[in-house]
Amino acid sequence: MVARSEIGVGVLARAVAILDVVESSPMGASDLARELDLSLSTTYRLATDMVKHGLLRRDQEGRFYLGQRFVTTALSDLAIPALRELSEATGESAQLWVRRGESRLCAASVDSQHELRVALPVGTLVPLPQGSSGHVLSGDWEADPEAVKSGWWVSVSERTPGSASISAPVRRHGEIVAAVCVSGPEGRMGENLGASMGRAVVAAARQIEKSVPGD
């Protein structure tokens, strides 16, 4: 048991204490409260708030684990090899997008070698659900049987006139945590992005999934 005096009274200190515990031993709210010598109501309220912000996740048995927010941060470096291969295979720019509130954040990017290209630097923040990655991350994905069946989402001149993109989800524990995207000028990308680039985008997403360490 971690003594209450060792935790501190601030919300941040208690949140860090919860992260320290579940990192080594995932557990439910009752066990977590006993381990931290906190009341069950305080522990449960704080842990559920941390789930909302992606700092924790909870399985069907009620145990808390480190959340997907830590995974999406680590994905930035892990995704680069797959994005480079994807950009080389398609000739277009490739990005990895993650959700941040009601926006999507470009976490990693490899630009096309073409002089005319769609370049989106790391750190770019775009409102949801604009663009193919936005639809993947916003929840539109699960509501579209055609997208789920094909494995990708296509967007043409939706966010920026004259541009096109195709994205596929990156999943962890069944949950979409990121989206892999290929983007470029509409004229060069072609009319049937699914047929020309769909498999490559999905393969890159699967490669990134396999690179993420387990719990």
Short mmCIF file of C-alpha atoms in Angstrom, two decimals:
data_model
loop_
_atom_site.label_atom_id
_atom_site.label_comp_id
_atom_site.label_asym_id
_atom_site.label_seq_id
_atom_site.Cartn_x
_atom_site.Cartn_y
_atom_site.Cartn_z
CA MET A 1 0.00 0.00 0.00
CA VAL A 2 1.16 3.51 -0.82
CA ALA A 3 0.81 5.71 2.25
CA ARG A 4 -1.51 8.69 1.87
CA SER A 5 1.28 11.00 3.10
CA GLU A 6 3.42 9.85 0.17
CA ILE A 7 0.78 10.75 -2.42
CA GLY A 8 0.00 14.36 -1.67
CA VAL A 9 -3.39 16.03 -1.60
CA GLY A 10 -3.49 17.66 -5.03
CA VAL A 11 -5.45 16.17 -7.91
CA LEU A 12 -2.32 15.99 -10.09
CA ALA A 13 -0.38 14.15 -7.38
CA ARG A 14 -3.18 11.61 -6.97
CA ALA A 15 -3.49 11.15 -10.72
CA VAL A 16 0.24 10.44 -10.99
CA ALA A 17 -0.03 7.96 -8.10
CA ILE A 18 -2.81 6.13 -9.95
CA LEU A 19 -0.71 6.00 -13.12
CA ASP A 20 2.25 4.61 -11.15
CA VAL A 21 0.12 1.83 -9.70
CA VAL A 22 -1.74 0.70 -12.83
CA GLU A 23 1.43 0.83 -14.93
CA SER A 24 2.81 -2.11 -12.96
CA SER A 25 -0.45 -3.77 -11.93
CA PRO A 26 -3.81 -3.03 -13.61
CA MET A 27 -6.66 -3.21 -11.10
CA GLY A 28 -10.21 -2.14 -10.34
CA ALA A 29 -11.30 0.92 -8.40
CA SER A 30 -11.67 -0.89 -5.05
CA ASP A 31 -8.19 -2.40 -5.16
CA LEU A 32 -6.79 0.88 -6.39
CA ALA A 33 -8.37 2.78 -3.49
CA ARG A 34 -6.91 0.31 -0.99
CA GLU A 35 -3.49 0.46 -2.62
CA LEU A 36 -3.45 4.26 -2.46
CA ASP A 37 -5.22 4.56 0.89
CA LEU A 38 -7.88 6.80 -0.64
CA SER A 39 -11.66 6.66 -0.44
CA LEU A 40 -13.39 4.58 -3.10
CA SER A 41 -15.51 7.54 -4.25
CA THR A 42 -12.46 9.77 -4.72
CA THR A 43 -10.52 7.07 -6.51
CA TYR A 44 -13.39 6.12 -8.81
CA ARG A 45 -14.19 9.74 -9.70
CA LEU A 46 -10.59 10.57 -10.51
CA ALA A 47 -9.97 7.35 -12.45
CA THR A 48 -13.10 7.75 -14.58
CA ASP A 49 -12.12 11.35 -15.36
CA MET A 50 -8.70 10.07 -16.43
CA VAL A 51 -10.42 7.58 -18.74
CA LYS A 52 -12.29 10.46 -20.43
CA HIS A 53 -8.99 12.18 -21.16
CA GLY A 54 -7.30 9.01 -22.44
CA LEU A 55 -4.88 8.73 -19.50
CA LEU A 56 -6.48 5.46 -18.41
CA ARG A 57 -8.58 2.84 -20.11
CA ARG A 58 -10.91 0.32 -18.49
CA ASP A 59 -11.58 -3.26 -19.56
CA GLN A 60 -14.85 -5.17 -19.35
CA GLU A 61 -13.94 -6.48 -15.91
CA GLY A 62 -13.50 -2.95 -14.55
CA ARG A 63 -9.71 -2.95 -14.32
CA PHE A 64 -7.84 0.25 -15.12
CA TYR A 65 -4.79 0.30 -17.42
CA LEU A 66 -2.60 3.02 -18.84
CA GLY A 67 -4.66 4.83 -21.47
CA GLN A 68 -4.36 5.20 -25.19
CA ARG A 69 -3.01 8.75 -24.81
CA PHE A 70 0.38 7.26 -23.91
CA VAL A 71 0.20 4.95 -26.91
CA THR A 72 -0.60 7.74 -29.37
CA THR A 73 2.35 9.77 -28.08
CA ALA A 74 4.70 6.82 -28.61
CA LEU A 75 3.29 6.22 -32.10
CA SER A 76 4.96 9.34 -33.47
CA ASP A 77 8.37 7.66 -33.70
CA LEU A 78 7.09 4.13 -34.27
CA ALA A 79 5.08 5.16 -37.32
CA ILE A 80 7.90 6.79 -39.31
CA PRO A 81 9.24 3.62 -41.03
CA ALA A 82 5.74 2.60 -42.17
CA LEU A 83 4.97 6.14 -43.35
CA ARG A 84 8.19 6.30 -45.36
CA GLU A 85 7.37 3.02 -47.09
CA LEU A 86 3.82 4.21 -47.74
CA SER A 87 5.00 7.50 -49.22
CA GLU A 88 7.51 5.72 -51.46
CA ALA A 89 4.88 3.19 -52.60
CA THR A 90 2.24 5.80 -53.44
CA GLY A 91 4.43 8.74 -54.37
CA GLU A 92 2.37 10.99 -52.08
CA SER A 93 2.63 12.46 -48.59
CA ALA A 94 1.81 10.18 -45.65
CA GLN A 95 0.77 11.18 -42.15
CA LEU A 96 -0.29 9.70 -38.84
CA TRP A 97 -3.17 11.52 -37.13
CA VAL A 98 -4.41 11.15 -33.55
CA ARG A 99 -7.45 12.61 -31.86
CA ARG A 100 -7.09 15.50 -29.44
CA GLY A 101 -10.49 16.51 -28.10
CA GLU A 102 -12.64 17.71 -30.98
CA SER A 103 -9.65 18.05 -33.30
CA ARG A 104 -7.09 15.79 -34.92
CA LEU A 105 -3.35 16.29 -34.54
CA CYS A 106 -0.68 15.38 -37.09
CA ALA A 107 1.67 13.22 -34.99
CA ALA A 108 4.06 12.15 -37.77
CA SER A 109 4.50 13.12 -41.41
CA VAL A 110 6.57 12.16 -44.45
CA ASP A 111 6.28 14.52 -47.42
CA SER A 112 6.01 13.51 -51.06
CA GLN A 113 9.02 14.18 -53.28
CA HIS A 114 6.82 15.90 -55.87
CA GLU A 115 7.15 19.67 -56.14
CA LEU A 116 3.36 19.93 -56.02
CA ARG A 117 2.27 18.08 -52.90
CA VAL A 118 0.02 18.23 -49.86
CA ALA A 119 2.37 18.95 -46.94
CA LEU A 120 1.03 18.87 -43.39
CA PRO A 121 3.73 19.44 -40.75
CA VAL A 122 3.78 17.67 -37.41
CA GLY A 123 1.68 19.60 -34.93
CA THR A 124 -0.99 20.62 -37.44
CA LEU A 125 -4.39 20.70 -35.70
CA VAL A 126 -7.57 20.27 -37.78
CA PRO A 127 -11.18 20.25 -36.52
CA LEU A 128 -13.07 16.96 -36.67
CA PRO A 129 -14.47 15.43 -38.75
CA GLN A 130 -12.89 17.12 -41.79
CA GLY A 131 -10.88 14.92 -44.16
CA SER A 132 -10.56 11.17 -44.38
CA SER A 133 -8.56 10.88 -41.14
CA GLY A 134 -11.08 13.08 -39.39
CA HIS A 135 -13.89 10.71 -40.31
CA VAL A 136 -11.88 7.71 -39.13
CA LEU A 137 -11.12 9.31 -35.76
CA SER A 138 -14.49 10.99 -35.13
CA GLY A 139 -16.59 7.83 -34.95
CA ASP A 140 -18.07 8.16 -38.44
CA TRP A 141 -16.08 5.04 -39.30
CA GLU A 142 -18.16 2.62 -37.21
CA ALA A 143 -21.38 4.10 -38.61
CA ASP A 144 -20.41 3.44 -42.24
CA PRO A 145 -20.62 -0.28 -43.16
CA GLU A 146 -18.93 0.35 -46.51
CA ALA A 147 -15.89 1.92 -44.86
CA VAL A 148 -15.64 -0.84 -42.26
CA LYS A 149 -15.85 -3.49 -44.99
CA SER A 150 -13.29 -1.87 -47.28
CA GLY A 151 -10.87 -0.87 -44.49
CA TRP A 152 -10.43 2.75 -45.57
CA TRP A 153 -12.13 6.14 -45.95
CA VAL A 154 -11.73 8.43 -48.97
CA SER A 155 -12.12 12.22 -48.99
CA VAL A 156 -11.94 14.44 -52.08
CA SER A 157 -11.88 18.27 -51.92
CA GLU A 158 -13.56 18.18 -48.53
CA ARG A 159 -11.19 20.19 -46.37
CA THR A 160 -9.07 21.79 -49.10
CA PRO A 161 -10.35 22.17 -52.67
CA GLY A 162 -8.20 20.26 -55.14
CA SER A 163 -6.78 17.82 -52.58
CA ALA A 164 -7.67 14.20 -51.87
CA SER A 165 -6.83 11.69 -49.18
CA ILE A 166 -7.40 8.12 -48.08
CA SER A 167 -7.06 6.91 -44.47
CA ALA A 168 -7.18 3.67 -42.50
CA PRO A 169 -7.53 3.17 -38.74
CA VAL A 170 -4.81 2.06 -36.35
CA ARG A 171 -6.34 0.00 -33.56
CA ARG A 172 -5.28 -1.06 -30.08
CA HIS A 173 -7.40 -3.39 -27.97
CA GLY A 174 -10.11 -2.98 -30.59
CA GLU A 175 -10.20 0.81 -30.22
CA ILE A 176 -9.19 3.24 -32.96
CA VAL A 177 -6.22 5.22 -31.60
CA ALA A 178 -4.86 6.79 -34.79
CA ALA A 179 -5.35 7.08 -38.54
CA VAL A 180 -2.81 6.56 -41.32
CA CYS A 181 -3.37 8.91 -44.24
CA VAL A 182 -2.07 9.41 -47.79
CA SER A 183 -2.81 12.85 -49.21
CA GLY A 184 -2.04 14.64 -52.44
CA PRO A 185 -3.41 16.73 -55.31
CA GLU A 186 -6.77 15.44 -56.54
CA GLY A 187 -5.65 15.28 -60.16
CA ARG A 188 -2.66 13.06 -59.41
CA MET A 189 -4.34 10.87 -56.79
CA GLY A 190 -6.91 9.67 -59.35
CA GLU A 191 -10.62 8.96 -59.15
CA ASN A 192 -10.53 5.53 -57.50
CA LEU A 193 -8.29 5.94 -54.47
CA GLY A 194 -9.57 2.77 -52.83
CA ALA A 195 -8.45 0.60 -55.73
CA SER A 196 -5.09 2.30 -56.18
CA MET A 197 -4.00 2.98 -52.59
CA GLY A 198 -6.42 1.27 -50.22
CA ARG A 199 -4.39 -1.87 -49.62
CA ALA A 200 -1.18 0.08 -49.08
CA VAL A 201 -2.79 2.37 -46.49
CA VAL A 202 -4.33 -0.56 -44.60
CA ALA A 203 -1.01 -2.46 -44.69
CA ALA A 204 0.78 0.57 -43.21
CA ALA A 205 -1.81 0.78 -40.42
CA ARG A 206 -1.33 -2.90 -39.59
CA GLN A 207 2.46 -2.45 -39.59
CA ILE A 208 2.16 0.39 -37.07
CA GLU A 209 -0.19 -1.67 -34.89
CA LYS A 210 2.39 -4.46 -34.72
CA SER A 211 5.13 -2.03 -33.69
CA VAL A 212 3.34 -0.96 -30.51
CA PRO A 213 4.63 -2.80 -27.40
CA GLY A 214 2.06 -4.78 -25.42
CA ASP A 215 0.81 -3.86 -21.94
#
